[in-house]
Short mmCIF file of C-alpha atoms and ligand atoms in Angstrom, two decimals:
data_model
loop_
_atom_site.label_atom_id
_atom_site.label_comp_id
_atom_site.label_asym_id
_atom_site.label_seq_id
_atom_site.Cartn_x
_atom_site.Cartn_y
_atom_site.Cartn_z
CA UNK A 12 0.00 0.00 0.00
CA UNK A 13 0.72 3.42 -0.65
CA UNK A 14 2.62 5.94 2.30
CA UNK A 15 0.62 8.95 2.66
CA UNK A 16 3.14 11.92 2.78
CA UNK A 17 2.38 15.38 3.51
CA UNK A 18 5.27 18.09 3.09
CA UNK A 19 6.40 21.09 4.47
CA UNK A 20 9.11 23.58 2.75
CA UNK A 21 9.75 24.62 -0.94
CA UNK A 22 12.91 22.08 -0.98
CA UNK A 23 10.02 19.32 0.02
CA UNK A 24 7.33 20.42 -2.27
CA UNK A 25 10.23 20.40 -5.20
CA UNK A 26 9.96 16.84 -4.57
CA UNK A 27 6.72 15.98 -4.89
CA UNK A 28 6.75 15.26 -8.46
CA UNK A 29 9.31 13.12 -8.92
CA UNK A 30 7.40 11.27 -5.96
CA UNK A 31 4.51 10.78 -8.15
CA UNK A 32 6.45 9.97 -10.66
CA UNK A 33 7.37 6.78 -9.01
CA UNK A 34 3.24 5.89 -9.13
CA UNK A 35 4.14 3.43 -5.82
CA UNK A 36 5.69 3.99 -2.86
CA UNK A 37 4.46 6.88 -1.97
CA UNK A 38 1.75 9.50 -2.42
CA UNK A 39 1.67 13.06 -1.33
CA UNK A 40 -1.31 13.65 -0.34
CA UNK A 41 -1.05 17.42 1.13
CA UNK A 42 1.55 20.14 -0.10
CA UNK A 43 1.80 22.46 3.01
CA UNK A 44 3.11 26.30 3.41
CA UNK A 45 3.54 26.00 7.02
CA UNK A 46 4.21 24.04 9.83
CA UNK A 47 1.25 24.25 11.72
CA UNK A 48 -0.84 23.61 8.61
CA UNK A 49 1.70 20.81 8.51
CA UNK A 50 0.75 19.37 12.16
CA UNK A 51 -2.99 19.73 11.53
CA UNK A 52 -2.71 17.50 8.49
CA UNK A 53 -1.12 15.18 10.29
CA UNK A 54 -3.88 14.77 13.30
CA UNK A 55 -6.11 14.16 10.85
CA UNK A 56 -5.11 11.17 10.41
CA UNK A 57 -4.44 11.60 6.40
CA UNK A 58 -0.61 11.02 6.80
CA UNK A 59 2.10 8.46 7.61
CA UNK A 60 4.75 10.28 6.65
CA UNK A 61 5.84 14.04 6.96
CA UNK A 62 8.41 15.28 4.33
CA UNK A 63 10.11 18.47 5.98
CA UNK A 64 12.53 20.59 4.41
CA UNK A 65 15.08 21.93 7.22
CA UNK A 66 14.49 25.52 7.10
CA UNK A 67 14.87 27.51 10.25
CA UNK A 68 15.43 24.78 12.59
CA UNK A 69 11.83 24.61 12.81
CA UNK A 70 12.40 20.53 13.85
CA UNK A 71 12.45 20.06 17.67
CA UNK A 72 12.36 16.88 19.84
CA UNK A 73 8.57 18.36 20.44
CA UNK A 74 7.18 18.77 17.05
CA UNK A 75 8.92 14.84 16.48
CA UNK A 76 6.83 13.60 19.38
CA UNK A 77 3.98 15.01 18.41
CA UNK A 78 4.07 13.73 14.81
CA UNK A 79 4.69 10.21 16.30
CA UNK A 80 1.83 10.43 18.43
CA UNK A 81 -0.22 10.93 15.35
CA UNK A 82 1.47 7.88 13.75
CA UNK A 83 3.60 10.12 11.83
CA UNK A 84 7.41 9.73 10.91
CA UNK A 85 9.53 12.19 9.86
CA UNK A 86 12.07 12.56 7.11
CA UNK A 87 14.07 16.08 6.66
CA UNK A 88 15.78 17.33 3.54
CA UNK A 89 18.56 19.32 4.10
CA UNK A 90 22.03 20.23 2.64
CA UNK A 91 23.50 21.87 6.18
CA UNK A 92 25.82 20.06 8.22
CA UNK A 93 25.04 21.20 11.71
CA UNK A 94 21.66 20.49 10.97
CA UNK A 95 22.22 17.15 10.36
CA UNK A 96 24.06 16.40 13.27
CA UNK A 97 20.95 18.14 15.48
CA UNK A 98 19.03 15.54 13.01
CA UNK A 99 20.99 12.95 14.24
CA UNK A 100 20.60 13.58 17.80
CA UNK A 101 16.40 13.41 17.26
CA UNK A 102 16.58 10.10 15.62
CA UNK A 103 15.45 11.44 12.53
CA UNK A 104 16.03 10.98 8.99
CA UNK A 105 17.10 12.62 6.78
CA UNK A 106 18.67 13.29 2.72
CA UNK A 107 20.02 15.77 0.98
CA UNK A 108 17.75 18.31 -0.96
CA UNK A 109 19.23 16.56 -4.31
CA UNK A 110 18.25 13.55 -3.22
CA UNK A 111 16.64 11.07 -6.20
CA UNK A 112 12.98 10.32 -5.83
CA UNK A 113 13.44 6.61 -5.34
CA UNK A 114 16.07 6.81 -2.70
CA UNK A 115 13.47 9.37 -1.18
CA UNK A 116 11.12 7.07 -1.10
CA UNK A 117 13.18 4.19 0.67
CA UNK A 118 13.88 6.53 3.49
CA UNK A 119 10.25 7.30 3.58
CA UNK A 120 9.65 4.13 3.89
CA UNK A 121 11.97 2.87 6.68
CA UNK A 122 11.40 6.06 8.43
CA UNK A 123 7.23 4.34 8.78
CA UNK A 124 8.76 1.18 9.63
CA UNK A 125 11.33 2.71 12.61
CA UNK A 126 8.41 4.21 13.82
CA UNK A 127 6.20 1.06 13.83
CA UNK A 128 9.04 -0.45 15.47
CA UNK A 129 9.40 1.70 18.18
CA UNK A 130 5.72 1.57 19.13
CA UNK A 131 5.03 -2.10 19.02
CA UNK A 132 8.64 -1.57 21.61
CA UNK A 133 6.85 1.08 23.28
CA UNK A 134 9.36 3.31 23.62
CA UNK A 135 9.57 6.07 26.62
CA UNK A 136 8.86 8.73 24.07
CA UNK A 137 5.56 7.79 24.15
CA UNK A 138 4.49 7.55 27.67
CA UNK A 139 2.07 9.03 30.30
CA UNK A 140 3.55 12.40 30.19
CA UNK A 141 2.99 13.74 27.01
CA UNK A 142 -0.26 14.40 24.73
CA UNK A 143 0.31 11.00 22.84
CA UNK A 144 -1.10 9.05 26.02
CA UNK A 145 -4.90 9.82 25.77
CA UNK A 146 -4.48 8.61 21.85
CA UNK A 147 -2.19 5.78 22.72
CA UNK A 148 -4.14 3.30 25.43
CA UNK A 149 -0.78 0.83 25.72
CA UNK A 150 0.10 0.67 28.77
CA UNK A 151 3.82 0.69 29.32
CA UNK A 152 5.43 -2.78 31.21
CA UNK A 153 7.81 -2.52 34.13
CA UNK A 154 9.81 -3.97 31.99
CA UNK A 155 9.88 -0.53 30.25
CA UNK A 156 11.59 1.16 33.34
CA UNK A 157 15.05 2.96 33.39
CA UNK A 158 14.93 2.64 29.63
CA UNK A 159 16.70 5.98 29.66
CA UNK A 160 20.72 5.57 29.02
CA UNK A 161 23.63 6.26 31.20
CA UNK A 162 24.16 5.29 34.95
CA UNK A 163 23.04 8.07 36.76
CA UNK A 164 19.99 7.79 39.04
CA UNK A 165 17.25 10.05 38.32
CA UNK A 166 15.12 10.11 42.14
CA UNK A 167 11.81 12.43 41.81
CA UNK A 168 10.65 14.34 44.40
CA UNK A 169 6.60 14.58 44.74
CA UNK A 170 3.87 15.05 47.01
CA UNK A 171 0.41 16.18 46.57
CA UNK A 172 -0.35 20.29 47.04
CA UNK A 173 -0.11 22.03 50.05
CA UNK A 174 3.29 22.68 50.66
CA UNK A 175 3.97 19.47 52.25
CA UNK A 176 8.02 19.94 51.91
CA UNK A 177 8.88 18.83 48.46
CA UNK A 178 11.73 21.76 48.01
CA UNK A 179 13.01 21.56 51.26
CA UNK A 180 13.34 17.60 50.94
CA UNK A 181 14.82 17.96 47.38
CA UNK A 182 17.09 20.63 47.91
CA UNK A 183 18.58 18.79 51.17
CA UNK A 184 19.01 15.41 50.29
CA UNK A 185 20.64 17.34 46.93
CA UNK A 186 23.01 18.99 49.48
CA UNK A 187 23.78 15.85 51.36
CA UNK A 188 24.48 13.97 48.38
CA UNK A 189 26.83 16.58 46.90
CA UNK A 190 28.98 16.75 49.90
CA UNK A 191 29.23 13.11 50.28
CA UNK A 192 31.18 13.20 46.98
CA UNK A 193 28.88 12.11 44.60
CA UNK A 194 28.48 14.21 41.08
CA UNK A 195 24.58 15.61 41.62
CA UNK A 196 22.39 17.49 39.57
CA UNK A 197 19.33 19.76 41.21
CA UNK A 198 16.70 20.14 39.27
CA UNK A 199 13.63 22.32 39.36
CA UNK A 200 10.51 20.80 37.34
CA UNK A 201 7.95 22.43 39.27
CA UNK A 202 5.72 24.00 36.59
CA UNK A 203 3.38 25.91 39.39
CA UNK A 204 5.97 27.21 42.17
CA UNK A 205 9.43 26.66 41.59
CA UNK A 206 11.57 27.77 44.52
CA UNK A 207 15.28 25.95 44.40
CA UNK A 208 16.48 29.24 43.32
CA UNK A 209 14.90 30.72 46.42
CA UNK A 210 16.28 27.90 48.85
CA UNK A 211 19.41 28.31 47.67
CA UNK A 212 19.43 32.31 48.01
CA UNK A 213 20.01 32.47 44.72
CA UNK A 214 19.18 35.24 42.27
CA UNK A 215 18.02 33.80 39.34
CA UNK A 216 15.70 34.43 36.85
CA UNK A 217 17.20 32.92 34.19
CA UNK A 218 15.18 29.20 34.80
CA UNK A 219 18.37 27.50 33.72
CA UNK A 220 15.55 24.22 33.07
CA UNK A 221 14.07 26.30 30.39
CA UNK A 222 17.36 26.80 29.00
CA UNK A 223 18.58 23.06 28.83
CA UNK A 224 14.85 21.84 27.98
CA UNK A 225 15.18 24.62 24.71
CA UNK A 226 18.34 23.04 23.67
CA UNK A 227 17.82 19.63 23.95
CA UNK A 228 14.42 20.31 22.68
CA UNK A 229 16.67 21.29 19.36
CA UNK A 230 18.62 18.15 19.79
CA UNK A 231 21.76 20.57 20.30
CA UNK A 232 22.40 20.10 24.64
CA UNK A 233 25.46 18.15 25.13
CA UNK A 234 27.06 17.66 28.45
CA UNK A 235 29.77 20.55 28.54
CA UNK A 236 26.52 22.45 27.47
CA UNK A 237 24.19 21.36 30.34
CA UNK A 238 27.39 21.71 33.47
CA UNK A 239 27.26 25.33 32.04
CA UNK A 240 23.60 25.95 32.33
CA UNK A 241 23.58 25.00 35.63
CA UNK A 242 24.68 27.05 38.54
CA UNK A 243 26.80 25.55 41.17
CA UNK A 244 26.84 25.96 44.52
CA UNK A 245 29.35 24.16 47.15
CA UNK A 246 28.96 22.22 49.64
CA UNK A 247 31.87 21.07 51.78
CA UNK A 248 33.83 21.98 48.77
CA UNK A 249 32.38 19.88 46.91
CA UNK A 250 29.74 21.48 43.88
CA UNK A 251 26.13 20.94 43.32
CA UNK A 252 24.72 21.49 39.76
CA UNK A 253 21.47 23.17 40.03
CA UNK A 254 19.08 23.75 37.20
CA UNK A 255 16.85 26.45 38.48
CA UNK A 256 13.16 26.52 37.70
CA UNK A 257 10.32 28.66 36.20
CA UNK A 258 9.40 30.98 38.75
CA UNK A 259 6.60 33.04 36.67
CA UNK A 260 4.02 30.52 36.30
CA UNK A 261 3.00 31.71 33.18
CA UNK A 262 6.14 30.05 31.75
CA UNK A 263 5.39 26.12 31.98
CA UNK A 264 4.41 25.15 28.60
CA UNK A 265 8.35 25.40 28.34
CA UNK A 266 9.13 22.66 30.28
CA UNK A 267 8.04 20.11 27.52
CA UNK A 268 7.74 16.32 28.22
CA UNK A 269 9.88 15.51 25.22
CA UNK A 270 12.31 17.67 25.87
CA UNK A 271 12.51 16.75 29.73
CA UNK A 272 13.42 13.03 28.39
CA UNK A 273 16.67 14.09 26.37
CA UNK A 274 17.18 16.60 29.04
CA UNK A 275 17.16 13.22 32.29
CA UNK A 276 18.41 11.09 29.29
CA UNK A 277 21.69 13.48 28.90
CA UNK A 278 22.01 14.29 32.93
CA UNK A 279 21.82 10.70 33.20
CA UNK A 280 24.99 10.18 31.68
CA UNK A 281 26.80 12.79 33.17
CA UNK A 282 25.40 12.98 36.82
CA UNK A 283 25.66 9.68 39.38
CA UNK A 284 22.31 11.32 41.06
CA UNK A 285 19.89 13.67 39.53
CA UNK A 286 17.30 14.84 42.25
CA UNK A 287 14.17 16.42 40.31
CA UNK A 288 12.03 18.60 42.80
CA UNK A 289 8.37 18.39 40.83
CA UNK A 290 5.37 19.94 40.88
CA UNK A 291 1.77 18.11 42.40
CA UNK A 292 -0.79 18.22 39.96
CA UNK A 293 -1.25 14.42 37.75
CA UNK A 294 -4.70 14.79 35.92
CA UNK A 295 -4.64 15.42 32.40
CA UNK A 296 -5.63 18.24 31.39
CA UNK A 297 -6.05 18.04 28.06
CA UNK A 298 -9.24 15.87 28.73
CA UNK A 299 -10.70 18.86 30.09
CA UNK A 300 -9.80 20.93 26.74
CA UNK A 301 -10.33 18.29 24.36
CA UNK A 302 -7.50 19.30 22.34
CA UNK A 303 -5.28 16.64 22.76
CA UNK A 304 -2.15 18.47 20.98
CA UNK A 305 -2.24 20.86 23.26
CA UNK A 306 0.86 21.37 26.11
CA UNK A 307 0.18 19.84 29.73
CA UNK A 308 1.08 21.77 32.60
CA UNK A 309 1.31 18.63 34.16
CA UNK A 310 3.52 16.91 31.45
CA UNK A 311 6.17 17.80 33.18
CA UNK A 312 5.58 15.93 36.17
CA UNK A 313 4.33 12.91 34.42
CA UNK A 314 7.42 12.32 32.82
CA UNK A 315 9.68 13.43 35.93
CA UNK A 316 7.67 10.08 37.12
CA UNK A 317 7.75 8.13 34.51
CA UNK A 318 11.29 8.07 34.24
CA UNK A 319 12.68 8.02 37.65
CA UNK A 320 14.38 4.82 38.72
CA UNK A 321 13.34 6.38 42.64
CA UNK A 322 9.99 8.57 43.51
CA UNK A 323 9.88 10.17 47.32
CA UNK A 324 6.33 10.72 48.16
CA UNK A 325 6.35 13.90 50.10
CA UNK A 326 3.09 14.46 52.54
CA UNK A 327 2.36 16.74 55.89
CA UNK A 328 1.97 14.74 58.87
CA UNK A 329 -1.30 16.45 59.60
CA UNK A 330 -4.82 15.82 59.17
CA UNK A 331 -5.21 17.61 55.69
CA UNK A 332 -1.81 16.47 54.35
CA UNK A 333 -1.87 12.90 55.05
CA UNK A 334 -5.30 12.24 53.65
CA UNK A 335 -4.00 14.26 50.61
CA UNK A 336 -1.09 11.58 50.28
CA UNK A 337 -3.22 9.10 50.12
CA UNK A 338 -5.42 10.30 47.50
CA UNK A 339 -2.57 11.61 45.60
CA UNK A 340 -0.69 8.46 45.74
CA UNK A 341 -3.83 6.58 44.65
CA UNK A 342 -3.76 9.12 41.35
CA UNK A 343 -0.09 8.19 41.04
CA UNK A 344 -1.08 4.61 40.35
CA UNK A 345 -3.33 5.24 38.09
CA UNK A 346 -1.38 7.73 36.46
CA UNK A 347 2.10 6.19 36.22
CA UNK A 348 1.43 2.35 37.34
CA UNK A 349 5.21 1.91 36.76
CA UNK A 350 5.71 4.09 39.86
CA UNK A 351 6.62 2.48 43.04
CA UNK A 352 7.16 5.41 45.65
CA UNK A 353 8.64 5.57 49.04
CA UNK A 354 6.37 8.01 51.31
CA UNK A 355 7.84 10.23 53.48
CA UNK A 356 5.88 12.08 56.68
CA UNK A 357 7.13 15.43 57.04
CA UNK A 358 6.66 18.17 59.62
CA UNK A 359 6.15 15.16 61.99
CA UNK A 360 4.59 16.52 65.23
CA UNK A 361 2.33 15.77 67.88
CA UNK A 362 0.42 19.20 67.97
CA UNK A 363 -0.75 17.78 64.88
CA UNK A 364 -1.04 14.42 65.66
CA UNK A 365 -1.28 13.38 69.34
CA UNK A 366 0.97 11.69 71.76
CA UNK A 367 4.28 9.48 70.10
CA UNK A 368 3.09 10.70 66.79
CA UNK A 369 5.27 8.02 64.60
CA UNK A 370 3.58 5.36 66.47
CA UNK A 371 0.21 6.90 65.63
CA UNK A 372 0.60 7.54 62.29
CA UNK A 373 2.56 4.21 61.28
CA UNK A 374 -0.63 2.50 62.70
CA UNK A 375 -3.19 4.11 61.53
CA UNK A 376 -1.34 3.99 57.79
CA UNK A 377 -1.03 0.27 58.10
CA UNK A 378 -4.57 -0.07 58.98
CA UNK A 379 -6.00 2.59 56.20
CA UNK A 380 -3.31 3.59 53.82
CA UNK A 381 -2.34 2.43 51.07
CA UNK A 382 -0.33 -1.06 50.62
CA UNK A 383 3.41 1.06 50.21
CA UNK A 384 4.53 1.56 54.19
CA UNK A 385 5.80 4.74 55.06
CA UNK A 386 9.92 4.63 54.50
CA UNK A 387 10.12 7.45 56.94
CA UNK A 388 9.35 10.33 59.21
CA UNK A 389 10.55 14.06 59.30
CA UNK A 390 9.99 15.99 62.70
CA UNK A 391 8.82 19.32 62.31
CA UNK A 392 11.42 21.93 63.16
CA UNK A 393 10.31 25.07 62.57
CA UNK A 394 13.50 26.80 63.48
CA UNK A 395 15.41 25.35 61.51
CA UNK A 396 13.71 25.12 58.23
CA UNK A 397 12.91 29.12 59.09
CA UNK A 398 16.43 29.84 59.47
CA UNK A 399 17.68 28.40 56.16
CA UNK A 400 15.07 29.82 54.03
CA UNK A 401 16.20 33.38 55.76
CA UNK A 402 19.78 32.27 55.06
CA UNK A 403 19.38 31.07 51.56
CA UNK A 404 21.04 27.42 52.47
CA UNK A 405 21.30 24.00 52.78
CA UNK A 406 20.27 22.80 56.68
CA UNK A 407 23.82 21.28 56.83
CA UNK A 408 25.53 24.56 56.63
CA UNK A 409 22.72 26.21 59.29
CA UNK A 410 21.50 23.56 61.56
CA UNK A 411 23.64 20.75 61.18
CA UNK A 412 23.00 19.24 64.56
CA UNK A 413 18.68 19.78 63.75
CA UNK A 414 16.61 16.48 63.75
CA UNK A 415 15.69 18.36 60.96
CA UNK A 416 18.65 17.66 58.60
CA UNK A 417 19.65 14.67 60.65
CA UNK A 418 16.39 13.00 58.95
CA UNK A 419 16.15 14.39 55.80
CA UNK A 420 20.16 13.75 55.38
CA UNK A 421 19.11 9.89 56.31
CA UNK A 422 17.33 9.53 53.40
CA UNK A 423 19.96 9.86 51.26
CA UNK A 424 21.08 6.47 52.55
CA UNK A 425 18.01 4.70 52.50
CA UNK A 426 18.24 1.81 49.91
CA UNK A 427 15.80 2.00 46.40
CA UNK A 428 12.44 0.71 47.71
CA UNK A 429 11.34 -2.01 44.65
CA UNK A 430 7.90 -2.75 46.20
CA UNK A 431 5.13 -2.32 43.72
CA UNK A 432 1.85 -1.34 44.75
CA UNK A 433 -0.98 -3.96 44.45
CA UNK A 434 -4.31 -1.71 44.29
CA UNK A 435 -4.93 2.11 45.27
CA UNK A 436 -5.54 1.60 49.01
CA UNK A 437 -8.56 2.51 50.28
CA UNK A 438 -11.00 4.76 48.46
CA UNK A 439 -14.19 5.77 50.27
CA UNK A 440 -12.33 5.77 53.36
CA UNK A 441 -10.25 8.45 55.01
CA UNK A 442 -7.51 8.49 58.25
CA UNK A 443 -9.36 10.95 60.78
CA UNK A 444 -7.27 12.71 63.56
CA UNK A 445 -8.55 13.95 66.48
CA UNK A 446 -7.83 14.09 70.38
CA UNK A 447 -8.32 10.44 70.82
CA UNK A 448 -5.78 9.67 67.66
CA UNK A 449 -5.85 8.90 64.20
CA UNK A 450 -8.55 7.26 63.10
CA UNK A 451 -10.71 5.56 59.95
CA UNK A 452 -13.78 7.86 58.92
CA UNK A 453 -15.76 6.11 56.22
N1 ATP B 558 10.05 19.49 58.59
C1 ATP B 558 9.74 20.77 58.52
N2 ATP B 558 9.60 21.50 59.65
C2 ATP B 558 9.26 22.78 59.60
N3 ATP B 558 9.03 23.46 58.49
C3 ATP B 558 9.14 22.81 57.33
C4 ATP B 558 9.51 21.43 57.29
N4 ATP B 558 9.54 21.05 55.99
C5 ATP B 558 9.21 22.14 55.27
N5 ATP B 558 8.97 23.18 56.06
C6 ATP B 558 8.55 24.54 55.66
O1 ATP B 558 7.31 24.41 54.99
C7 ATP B 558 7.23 25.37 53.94
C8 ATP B 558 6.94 24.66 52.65
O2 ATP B 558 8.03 23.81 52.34
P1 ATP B 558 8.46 23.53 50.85
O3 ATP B 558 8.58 24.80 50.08
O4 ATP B 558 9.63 22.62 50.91
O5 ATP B 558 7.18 22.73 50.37
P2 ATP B 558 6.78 22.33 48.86
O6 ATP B 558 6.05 21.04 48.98
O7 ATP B 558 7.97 22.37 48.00
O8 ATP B 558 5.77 23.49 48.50
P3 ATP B 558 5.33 24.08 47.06
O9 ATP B 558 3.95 23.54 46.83
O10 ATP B 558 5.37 25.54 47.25
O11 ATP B 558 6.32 23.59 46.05
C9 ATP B 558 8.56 26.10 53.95
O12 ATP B 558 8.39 27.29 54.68
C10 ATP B 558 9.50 25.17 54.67
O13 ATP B 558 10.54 25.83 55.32
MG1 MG B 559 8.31 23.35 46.19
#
């Protein structure tokens, strides 16, 4: 049968005729003047194949993904060299603008088959994070974990909203890990409040995130590229990369899911632990807008959690927050089902709680939460947390003696927790504090 090819660029439409020419391979079906023509084509479903002449650089990691999520490979024509080496770096194909119509064809061709291949693999491309998942109902095995190369550990930092201590956890065990020697990268993903930057007291409002995700959206961020986008900051003498995040929220739709997975991919490889601090939010919104093309502020986060070989599960030790886990961590199954998290209690206390307020909360969590135990508690310290934010540092350089870093800097020698969960816990029921302790309210 016939590939349906639409094309985008004068050097592409030149093409065209020899293409019909051929009367086999391939048929053009749509001769488009621009690339967003070009991408509405291709939802339509009238297209295998997009033929795109490398103009302006126009060809992103993005506009790949999104192609492939409408079943549509890509094949550039271009004569420049640095363009094909970004080219090269997307996985794309491409030929020169000379190219014969029959050898055109061929690449055509096996550019329809790579990208048959690759979804019958179900490659990470193509995951829960990105706008391809409500067209694409496969559900990705465990075997399709840490798919992403290098040896680097990629450990995602989440919790559900209300503050529950995501930064301060993140930007902590970061600091702990750093001084203990090993090469770590800090990264802010958190598409609604990014604050590493503030943590750290530093004055940034460059989002270095944005920066890397722009470059390796353009298939041009190599790893000389990405130390110098980050900012580092010492600990012990020892540095800390830190990608800082998007503090104006209006900036998000930059932090795109397919550029987020060269951007791990690449920090992988150069980083032995890459701690993402990540936003809340799980749903997808694009069910809401019905436009299923459209950016996710949550994309971002998806993917953080698709791809991390570790997830901490951030939640208040009150009787808002840990409710709040639970649901959250219910969404996380459904969301990712890959995910296996380790929960973490933080701002542990008994005003909150009640008398020996681990005991209490351990119990009641193994009587009403969810299957995954709770891999640890952090006591609220008030102080301490207080007086780093005012200092713009890590708790080991202002409170090094607090239970406060003491627990959080445990953490970072806590081994990977490889339970998966088994269902979503309990759903009608919720954990109910009061005077007399925790409790199940149904
Ligand atoms: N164990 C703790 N004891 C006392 N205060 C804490 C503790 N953990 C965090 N805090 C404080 O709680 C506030 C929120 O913490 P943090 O910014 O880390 O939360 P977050 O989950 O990242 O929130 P956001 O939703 O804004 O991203 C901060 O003022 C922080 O200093
Ligand atoms: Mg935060």
């Amino acid at each position: 049968m016939s590939i349906p090819v639409v094309t985008v660029g004068r050097a592409a439409g030149d093409c065209v005729t020899g293409l019909e020419q051929l009367r086999g391979p391939v048929t053009v079906v749509r001769r488009c003047e621009e690339f967003t023509e070009m991408v509405a084509a291709c939802q339509t479903g009238i297209a295998r194949a997009a033929l795109i002449a490398f103009e302006a650089g126009e060809i992103t990691s993005t506009l790949v993904e999104r192609l492939r999520a409408a079943d549509v490979a890509v094949v550039a024509l271009t004569d420049d060299n640095e363009a094909r080496e970004r080219l090269r770096a997307l996985e794309v194909r491409y030929v020169p603008t000379t190219v014969e119509p029959a050898v055109l064809a061929g690449e055509v061709t096996a550019a329809v088959a790579d990208l048959e291949r690759q979804q019958s693999g179900g490659s990470p491309g193509h995951a829960f994070g990105d706008t391809s998942h409500s067209l694409d109902p496969r559900v990705p095995s465990p075997s399709d974990d840490n798919e992403l190369p290098g040896n680097g550990k990629v450990l995602v930092i989440w919790g559900p909203t209300g503050a529950p201590g995501r930064t301060t956890v993140s930007v902590n065990l970061a600091a702990e890990l750093a001084a203990g020697g090993s090469k770590v990268l800090l990264m802010d993903a958190d598409t609604y409040g990014a604050s590493v930057a503030a943590f750290l007291g530093l004055l940034d409002e460059s989002a270095g995130i944005v920066h890397a995700c722009r470059l390796a959206d353009q298939g041009i961020l190599d790893a000389p590229t990405l130390e110098r986008t980050c900012i580092e900051v010492t600990f012990d003498g020892l540095p800390l990369y830190v990608l800082t995040g998007v503090t104006r929220a209006d900036r998000w739709a930059e932090l795109r899911p397919s550029a987020l997975t060269r951007l791990l991919a690449l920090a992988r490889s150069v980083f032995d632990t890459v701690v993402v601090d990540c936003a809340f939010g799980l749903e997808a919104d694009e069910e809401l807008s019905f436009d299923t093309m459209a950016p996710r502020r949550n994309g971002a986060t998806l993917r953080c959690l698709e791809l991390a070989e570790q997830i901490i599960a951030v939640g208040s030790a009150d009787s808002i927050g840990v409710p709040r886990l639970v649901r959250a961590l219910a969404e996380l199954q459904d969301a990712v089902p890959t995910a296996s998290p380790r929960v973490v209690l933080n701002k542990v206390r008994a005003a909150s709680v009640g008398r020996s307020p681990e005991r209490q909360l351990r119990e009641a969590w193994e009587r009403f939460g969810p299957p995954v135990p709770i891999s640890a508690f952090v006591p609220a310290d008030f102080d301490s947390a207080d007086a780093a934010l005012l200092r713009g540092a890590a708790l080991r350089e202002t409170a090094p003696a607090s239970p406060l870093r003491q627990a959080i800097a445990a953490l970072a020698d806590a081994p990977v927790e490889q339970r998966r969960r088994s269902s979503a816990g309990p759903s009608h029921s919720e954990m109910k504090f009061s005077d007399n302790g925790v409790r199940l309210s149904q």
